[in-house]
């Protein structure tokens, strides 16, 4: 176990927003294991992934009065902001993602009013710029979705309020995977297991993905690092060794017992994506492949991880260890009846 010098300390009170979701419960577990008192805040009930010891409170961040009351009562020393609407379904009005930018404004006000918070970490997203785009500086935004635009507004509001006067950082998670991941990924694993997932083209695709257990370790390291190493800086969250998408999918396929993955040429994938675009235009909500999704699949993406690695030099999980944990969670989930077949 590495040694850390910290301007925070074990036994501090930590407030984590978004504990009704996927990443935040794993982060809460990491802090509990280190001896922190951990509180959760979310507009939903606590996630079934939540660790024992997490003290969860239902609160919608957009409700400024309720958020201010929660922080005054809980008196946290550290705030980790992970709550957000994270899907990409909204295509017409950024107001659909108001929880992201209005929520962070509300939280900043509450942090300032509480008067106890020494450090705060705001979670943004890699989608503040297009997948594969290499930004020239922290404010070099290039979003291609309304969700990405909402996270640009999140970052701008956080910087405008200077993290509500705390020692602060912004983090941009890449694709984070692991037990409890977004249900949208379950379709991918079902295709893997039934033989209907295909590799596209023959070239290996390297991508910066992050296993959720490693992501939790990175949040912990950022919360415990000296202020001079993290204050007013932006960090990407991903594993330091990028995955090769074909190898990652093959390992999952093997563990789930699916047939060997076949490869289709790019022209066939583009044809299928155009058909998906047409179905989406007609109002279909569950389309297996669109041009947007295909571009994300076939675009190599390597996040700049030097700054994060400097603060958090080692990660606890290898790719295969992460896959083992995820498959143990996946098997009963994939075997459960889907909602449309739950009643025969």
GROMACS .gro file of C-alpha atoms in nm:
model
  344
    1UNK     CA    1   0.000   0.000   0.000
    2UNK     CA    2   0.145   0.333  -0.104
    3UNK     CA    3   0.191   0.616   0.144
    4UNK     CA    4   0.010   0.943   0.089
    5UNK     CA    5   0.067   1.283   0.244
    6UNK     CA    6  -0.265   1.459   0.273
    7UNK     CA    7  -0.419   1.789   0.365
    8UNK     CA    8  -0.729   1.586   0.455
    9UNK     CA    9  -0.720   1.299   0.702
   10UNK     CA   10  -0.873   0.963   0.772
   11UNK     CA   11  -1.182   1.002   0.987
   12UNK     CA   12  -1.298   1.304   0.789
   13UNK     CA   13  -1.661   1.333   0.682
   14UNK     CA   14  -1.709   1.274   0.310
   15UNK     CA   15  -2.022   1.360   0.112
   16UNK     CA   16  -2.065   1.185  -0.224
   17UNK     CA   17  -2.343   1.287  -0.461
   18UNK     CA   18  -2.490   1.034  -0.702
   19UNK     CA   19  -2.497   0.734  -0.466
   20UNK     CA   20  -2.808   0.606  -0.639
   21UNK     CA   21  -2.594   0.534  -0.944
   22UNK     CA   22  -2.304   0.317  -1.058
   23UNK     CA   23  -1.964   0.472  -0.982
   24UNK     CA   24  -2.043   0.659  -0.659
   25UNK     CA   25  -2.125   0.349  -0.448
   26UNK     CA   26  -1.787   0.195  -0.539
   27UNK     CA   27  -1.616   0.523  -0.449
   28UNK     CA   28  -1.805   0.526  -0.119
   29UNK     CA   29  -1.676   0.178  -0.041
   30UNK     CA   30  -1.315   0.286  -0.102
   31UNK     CA   31  -1.351   0.577   0.140
   32UNK     CA   32  -1.523   0.361   0.403
   33UNK     CA   33  -1.237   0.112   0.380
   34UNK     CA   34  -0.994   0.398   0.451
   35UNK     CA   35  -1.177   0.496   0.769
   36UNK     CA   36  -1.382   0.791   0.648
   37UNK     CA   37  -1.739   0.861   0.757
   38UNK     CA   38  -1.931   0.862   0.429
   39UNK     CA   39  -2.263   1.023   0.343
   40UNK     CA   40  -2.449   0.988   0.015
   41UNK     CA   41  -2.684   1.228  -0.160
   42UNK     CA   42  -2.907   1.142  -0.454
   43UNK     CA   43  -3.258   1.213  -0.576
   44UNK     CA   44  -3.305   0.833  -0.596
   45UNK     CA   45  -3.299   0.575  -0.321
   46UNK     CA   46  -2.961   0.425  -0.245
   47UNK     CA   47  -2.817   0.194  -0.509
   48UNK     CA   48  -2.826  -0.182  -0.444
   49UNK     CA   49  -2.449  -0.158  -0.498
   50UNK     CA   50  -2.409   0.065  -0.193
   51UNK     CA   51  -2.165  -0.062   0.073
   52UNK     CA   52  -2.260  -0.120   0.433
   53UNK     CA   53  -2.184   0.192   0.631
   54UNK     CA   54  -2.289   0.444   0.366
   55UNK     CA   55  -2.536   0.693   0.515
   56UNK     CA   56  -2.765   0.782   0.224
   57UNK     CA   57  -3.003   1.076   0.202
   58UNK     CA   58  -3.258   1.138  -0.074
   59UNK     CA   59  -3.218   1.493  -0.205
   60UNK     CA   60  -3.251   1.648  -0.551
   61UNK     CA   61  -2.957   1.885  -0.605
   62UNK     CA   62  -3.174   2.120  -0.809
   63UNK     CA   63  -3.366   2.187  -0.487
   64UNK     CA   64  -3.127   2.453  -0.357
   65UNK     CA   65  -3.287   2.485  -0.016
   66UNK     CA   66  -3.281   2.110   0.048
   67UNK     CA   67  -2.921   2.082  -0.074
   68UNK     CA   68  -2.810   2.369   0.150
   69UNK     CA   69  -2.985   2.209   0.450
   70UNK     CA   70  -2.820   1.873   0.382
   71UNK     CA   71  -2.468   2.016   0.374
   72UNK     CA   72  -2.522   2.229   0.683
   73UNK     CA   73  -2.650   1.927   0.874
   74UNK     CA   74  -2.389   1.678   0.751
   75UNK     CA   75  -2.095   1.921   0.775
   76UNK     CA   76  -1.866   1.735   0.531
   77UNK     CA   77  -1.494   1.803   0.505
   78UNK     CA   78  -1.476   1.661   0.152
   79UNK     CA   79  -1.736   1.667  -0.126
   80UNK     CA   80  -1.720   1.438  -0.429
   81UNK     CA   81  -1.975   1.540  -0.689
   82UNK     CA   82  -2.075   1.249  -0.915
   83UNK     CA   83  -2.451   1.304  -0.955
   84UNK     CA   84  -2.561   1.368  -1.314
   85UNK     CA   85  -2.793   1.265  -1.590
   86UNK     CA   86  -2.552   1.063  -1.807
   87UNK     CA   87  -2.752   0.914  -2.094
   88UNK     CA   88  -2.731   1.047  -2.450
   89UNK     CA   89  -3.102   1.025  -2.531
   90UNK     CA   90  -3.173   1.398  -2.527
   91UNK     CA   91  -3.120   1.546  -2.876
   92UNK     CA   92  -3.337   1.860  -2.886
   93UNK     CA   93  -3.312   2.068  -2.571
   94UNK     CA   94  -3.018   2.098  -2.332
   95UNK     CA   95  -3.271   2.181  -2.059
   96UNK     CA   96  -3.320   1.805  -2.038
   97UNK     CA   97  -2.978   1.796  -1.872
   98UNK     CA   98  -3.050   2.079  -1.628
   99UNK     CA   99  -2.961   1.846  -1.340
  100UNK     CA  100  -2.600   1.866  -1.456
  101UNK     CA  101  -2.540   2.240  -1.472
  102UNK     CA  102  -2.811   2.366  -1.238
  103UNK     CA  103  -2.722   2.090  -0.995
  104UNK     CA  104  -2.357   2.197  -0.978
  105UNK     CA  105  -2.456   2.562  -0.925
  106UNK     CA  106  -2.680   2.456  -0.637
  107UNK     CA  107  -2.407   2.238  -0.487
  108UNK     CA  108  -2.150   2.519  -0.504
  109UNK     CA  109  -2.385   2.748  -0.315
  110UNK     CA  110  -2.441   2.478  -0.052
  111UNK     CA  111  -2.067   2.412  -0.016
  112UNK     CA  112  -2.001   2.783   0.038
  113UNK     CA  113  -2.286   2.805   0.288
  114UNK     CA  114  -2.181   2.500   0.487
  115UNK     CA  115  -1.842   2.651   0.574
  116UNK     CA  116  -1.685   2.311   0.651
  117UNK     CA  117  -1.572   2.180   0.311
  118UNK     CA  118  -1.196   2.185   0.257
  119UNK     CA  119  -1.176   1.988  -0.068
  120UNK     CA  120  -1.421   1.920  -0.350
  121UNK     CA  121  -1.396   1.716  -0.670
  122UNK     CA  122  -1.639   1.779  -0.956
  123UNK     CA  123  -1.709   1.500  -1.205
  124UNK     CA  124  -1.736   1.602  -1.569
  125UNK     CA  125  -1.696   1.370  -1.870
  126UNK     CA  126  -1.461   1.289  -2.156
  127UNK     CA  127  -1.752   1.390  -2.382
  128UNK     CA  128  -1.681   1.760  -2.330
  129UNK     CA  129  -1.497   1.693  -2.655
  130UNK     CA  130  -1.550   1.443  -2.936
  131UNK     CA  131  -1.425   1.088  -2.885
  132UNK     CA  132  -1.074   1.073  -3.023
  133UNK     CA  133  -1.020   1.451  -3.009
  134UNK     CA  134  -0.705   1.558  -2.827
  135UNK     CA  135  -0.771   1.890  -2.649
  136UNK     CA  136  -0.495   2.150  -2.652
  137UNK     CA  137  -0.581   2.283  -2.305
  138UNK     CA  138  -0.843   2.238  -2.032
  139UNK     CA  139  -1.089   2.482  -2.189
  140UNK     CA  140  -1.059   2.333  -2.538
  141UNK     CA  141  -1.414   2.199  -2.560
  142UNK     CA  142  -1.558   2.024  -2.863
  143UNK     CA  143  -1.879   1.846  -2.756
  144UNK     CA  144  -2.085   1.650  -3.011
  145UNK     CA  145  -2.386   1.574  -2.790
  146UNK     CA  146  -2.619   1.773  -2.567
  147UNK     CA  147  -2.492   1.567  -2.275
  148UNK     CA  148  -2.137   1.679  -2.359
  149UNK     CA  149  -2.255   2.040  -2.383
  150UNK     CA  150  -2.418   2.009  -2.040
  151UNK     CA  151  -2.086   1.893  -1.895
  152UNK     CA  152  -1.910   2.193  -2.053
  153UNK     CA  153  -2.159   2.410  -1.863
  154UNK     CA  154  -2.088   2.205  -1.549
  155UNK     CA  155  -1.714   2.274  -1.574
  156UNK     CA  156  -1.762   2.642  -1.652
  157UNK     CA  157  -1.991   2.690  -1.354
  158UNK     CA  158  -1.750   2.505  -1.124
  159UNK     CA  159  -1.458   2.719  -1.239
  160UNK     CA  160  -1.666   3.038  -1.221
  161UNK     CA  161  -1.742   2.966  -0.858
  162UNK     CA  162  -1.382   2.851  -0.802
  163UNK     CA  163  -1.505   2.528  -0.647
  164UNK     CA  164  -1.694   2.736  -0.390
  165UNK     CA  165  -1.365   2.843  -0.235
  166UNK     CA  166  -1.229   2.493  -0.167
  167UNK     CA  167  -0.921   2.301  -0.279
  168UNK     CA  168  -1.069   2.154  -0.593
  169UNK     CA  169  -1.026   1.944  -0.904
  170UNK     CA  170  -1.233   1.847  -1.206
  171UNK     CA  171  -1.226   1.485  -1.323
  172UNK     CA  172  -1.329   1.353  -1.665
  173UNK     CA  173  -1.409   0.981  -1.653
  174UNK     CA  174  -1.373   0.791  -1.980
  175UNK     CA  175  -1.580   0.474  -2.039
  176UNK     CA  176  -1.606   0.322  -1.691
  177UNK     CA  177  -1.714  -0.041  -1.665
  178UNK     CA  178  -1.771  -0.299  -1.396
  179UNK     CA  179  -2.040  -0.454  -1.177
  180UNK     CA  180  -2.356  -0.244  -1.180
  181UNK     CA  181  -2.272  -0.060  -1.502
  182UNK     CA  182  -2.539   0.121  -1.700
  183UNK     CA  183  -2.813  -0.116  -1.824
  184UNK     CA  184  -2.747   0.012  -2.176
  185UNK     CA  185  -2.431  -0.203  -2.177
  186UNK     CA  186  -2.628  -0.519  -2.107
  187UNK     CA  187  -2.734  -0.534  -2.471
  188UNK     CA  188  -2.365  -0.554  -2.568
  189UNK     CA  189  -2.304  -0.847  -2.334
  190UNK     CA  190  -2.617  -1.029  -2.451
  191UNK     CA  191  -2.494  -0.995  -2.809
  192UNK     CA  192  -2.154  -1.129  -2.700
  193UNK     CA  193  -2.307  -1.432  -2.537
  194UNK     CA  194  -2.540  -1.515  -2.827
  195UNK     CA  195  -2.286  -1.457  -3.105
  196UNK     CA  196  -2.447  -1.146  -3.252
  197UNK     CA  197  -2.165  -0.907  -3.166
  198UNK     CA  198  -1.911  -0.848  -3.443
  199UNK     CA  199  -1.571  -0.688  -3.458
  200UNK     CA  200  -1.559  -0.415  -3.723
  201UNK     CA  201  -1.260  -0.419  -3.958
  202UNK     CA  202  -0.931  -0.590  -3.884
  203UNK     CA  203  -0.720  -0.322  -3.712
  204UNK     CA  204  -0.680  -0.340  -3.332
  205UNK     CA  205  -0.864  -0.059  -3.151
  206UNK     CA  206  -0.695   0.083  -2.839
  207UNK     CA  207  -0.917   0.275  -2.601
  208UNK     CA  208  -0.882   0.437  -2.260
  209UNK     CA  209  -1.141   0.253  -2.050
  210UNK     CA  210  -1.150   0.240  -1.672
  211UNK     CA  211  -1.248  -0.043  -1.439
  212UNK     CA  212  -1.472   0.100  -1.166
  213UNK     CA  213  -1.254  -0.035  -0.882
  214UNK     CA  214  -0.956   0.153  -1.024
  215UNK     CA  215  -1.169   0.465  -1.073
  216UNK     CA  216  -1.261   0.457  -0.703
  217UNK     CA  217  -0.890   0.440  -0.614
  218UNK     CA  218  -0.823   0.747  -0.829
  219UNK     CA  219  -1.094   0.949  -0.651
  220UNK     CA  220  -0.944   0.845  -0.318
  221UNK     CA  221  -0.594   0.950  -0.424
  222UNK     CA  222  -0.715   1.289  -0.547
  223UNK     CA  223  -0.898   1.347  -0.219
  224UNK     CA  224  -0.587   1.266  -0.016
  225UNK     CA  225  -0.313   1.432  -0.224
  226UNK     CA  226  -0.140   1.754  -0.126
  227UNK     CA  227  -0.339   2.055  -0.241
  228UNK     CA  228  -0.053   2.184  -0.456
  229UNK     CA  229  -0.074   1.868  -0.670
  230UNK     CA  230  -0.446   1.882  -0.748
  231UNK     CA  231  -0.583   2.234  -0.691
  232UNK     CA  232  -0.756   2.389  -0.995
  233UNK     CA  233  -0.642   2.101  -1.217
  234UNK     CA  234  -0.828   1.863  -1.449
  235UNK     CA  235  -0.768   1.487  -1.447
  236UNK     CA  236  -0.889   1.207  -1.672
  237UNK     CA  237  -1.002   0.884  -1.506
  238UNK     CA  238  -0.912   0.562  -1.687
  239UNK     CA  239  -0.684   0.264  -1.646
  240UNK     CA  240  -0.326   0.345  -1.738
  241UNK     CA  241  -0.298   0.057  -1.985
  242UNK     CA  242  -0.557   0.114  -2.261
  243UNK     CA  243  -0.764  -0.188  -2.357
  244UNK     CA  244  -0.751  -0.340  -2.702
  245UNK     CA  245  -1.125  -0.354  -2.771
  246UNK     CA  246  -1.108  -0.685  -2.955
  247UNK     CA  247  -0.912  -0.852  -2.671
  248UNK     CA  248  -1.140  -0.706  -2.402
  249UNK     CA  249  -1.453  -0.828  -2.582
  250UNK     CA  250  -1.298  -1.171  -2.649
  251UNK     CA  251  -1.214  -1.219  -2.281
  252UNK     CA  252  -1.572  -1.135  -2.182
  253UNK     CA  253  -1.702  -1.364  -2.456
  254UNK     CA  254  -1.488  -1.651  -2.333
  255UNK     CA  255  -1.593  -1.605  -1.969
  256UNK     CA  256  -1.962  -1.581  -2.066
  257UNK     CA  257  -1.941  -1.891  -2.285
  258UNK     CA  258  -2.037  -1.726  -2.612
  259UNK     CA  259  -1.924  -1.835  -2.960
  260UNK     CA  260  -1.610  -1.688  -3.113
  261UNK     CA  261  -1.661  -1.329  -3.231
  262UNK     CA  262  -1.672  -1.282  -3.606
  263UNK     CA  263  -1.537  -0.980  -3.793
  264UNK     CA  264  -1.737  -0.786  -4.051
  265UNK     CA  265  -1.599  -0.537  -4.305
  266UNK     CA  266  -1.642  -0.166  -4.251
  267UNK     CA  267  -1.878  -0.127  -4.547
  268UNK     CA  268  -2.123  -0.375  -4.395
  269UNK     CA  269  -2.112  -0.199  -4.058
  270UNK     CA  270  -2.178   0.137  -4.225
  271UNK     CA  271  -2.477  -0.006  -4.409
  272UNK     CA  272  -2.620  -0.141  -4.083
  273UNK     CA  273  -2.557   0.195  -3.914
  274UNK     CA  274  -2.741   0.383  -4.190
  275UNK     CA  275  -3.036   0.149  -4.145
  276UNK     CA  276  -3.024   0.224  -3.774
  277UNK     CA  277  -3.022   0.597  -3.847
  278UNK     CA  278  -3.339   0.554  -4.055
  279UNK     CA  279  -3.510   0.358  -3.778
  280UNK     CA  280  -3.410   0.622  -3.523
  281UNK     CA  281  -3.553   0.895  -3.751
  282UNK     CA  282  -3.882   0.704  -3.758
  283UNK     CA  283  -3.894   0.710  -3.379
  284UNK     CA  284  -3.743   0.376  -3.282
  285UNK     CA  285  -3.578   0.398  -2.937
  286UNK     CA  286  -3.386   0.067  -2.928
  287UNK     CA  287  -3.159   0.066  -3.230
  288UNK     CA  288  -2.854  -0.167  -3.208
  289UNK     CA  289  -2.629   0.043  -3.432
  290UNK     CA  290  -2.630   0.402  -3.561
  291UNK     CA  291  -2.367   0.608  -3.741
  292UNK     CA  292  -2.290   0.793  -3.416
  293UNK     CA  293  -2.244   0.469  -3.225
  294UNK     CA  294  -2.036   0.312  -3.502
  295UNK     CA  295  -1.801   0.611  -3.508
  296UNK     CA  296  -1.750   0.580  -3.133
  297UNK     CA  297  -1.681   0.208  -3.168
  298UNK     CA  298  -1.418   0.235  -3.443
  299UNK     CA  299  -1.242   0.549  -3.316
  300UNK     CA  300  -0.926   0.484  -3.117
  301UNK     CA  301  -0.911   0.697  -2.803
  302UNK     CA  302  -0.617   0.741  -2.568
  303UNK     CA  303  -0.670   0.982  -2.279
  304UNK     CA  304  -0.379   1.183  -2.139
  305UNK     CA  305  -0.318   1.003  -1.810
  306UNK     CA  306   0.019   1.139  -1.695
  307UNK     CA  307  -0.131   1.389  -1.448
  308UNK     CA  308  -0.357   1.126  -1.289
  309UNK     CA  309  -0.079   0.869  -1.270
  310UNK     CA  310   0.145   1.121  -1.096
  311UNK     CA  311  -0.111   1.152  -0.813
  312UNK     CA  312  -0.219   0.785  -0.814
  313UNK     CA  313   0.079   0.579  -0.937
  314UNK     CA  314  -0.069   0.229  -0.904
  315UNK     CA  315  -0.413   0.077  -0.951
  316UNK     CA  316  -0.545  -0.230  -0.766
  317UNK     CA  317  -0.711  -0.420  -1.052
  318UNK     CA  318  -0.580  -0.572  -1.374
  319UNK     CA  319  -0.814  -0.593  -1.673
  320UNK     CA  320  -0.868  -0.965  -1.616
  321UNK     CA  321  -0.942  -0.916  -1.246
  322UNK     CA  322  -1.198  -0.652  -1.339
  323UNK     CA  323  -1.354  -0.885  -1.594
  324UNK     CA  324  -1.377  -1.165  -1.334
  325UNK     CA  325  -1.569  -0.940  -1.093
  326UNK     CA  326  -1.791  -0.810  -1.371
  327UNK     CA  327  -1.878  -1.155  -1.507
  328UNK     CA  328  -1.973  -1.274  -1.158
  329UNK     CA  329  -2.222  -0.987  -1.146
  330UNK     CA  330  -2.330  -1.026  -1.510
  331UNK     CA  331  -2.431  -1.393  -1.514
  332UNK     CA  332  -2.742  -1.366  -1.293
  333UNK     CA  333  -2.832  -1.030  -1.450
  334UNK     CA  334  -2.822  -1.170  -1.803
  335UNK     CA  335  -3.014  -1.481  -1.697
  336UNK     CA  336  -3.294  -1.276  -1.539
  337UNK     CA  337  -3.602  -1.230  -1.759
  338UNK     CA  338  -3.618  -0.898  -1.942
  339UNK     CA  339  -3.914  -0.673  -1.844
  340UNK     CA  340  -4.113  -0.761  -2.157
  341UNK     CA  341  -4.081  -1.135  -2.076
  342UNK     CA  342  -4.106  -1.114  -1.699
  343UNK     CA  343  -4.473  -1.223  -1.699
  344UNK     CA  344  -4.450  -1.479  -1.973
   0.00000   0.00000   0.00000
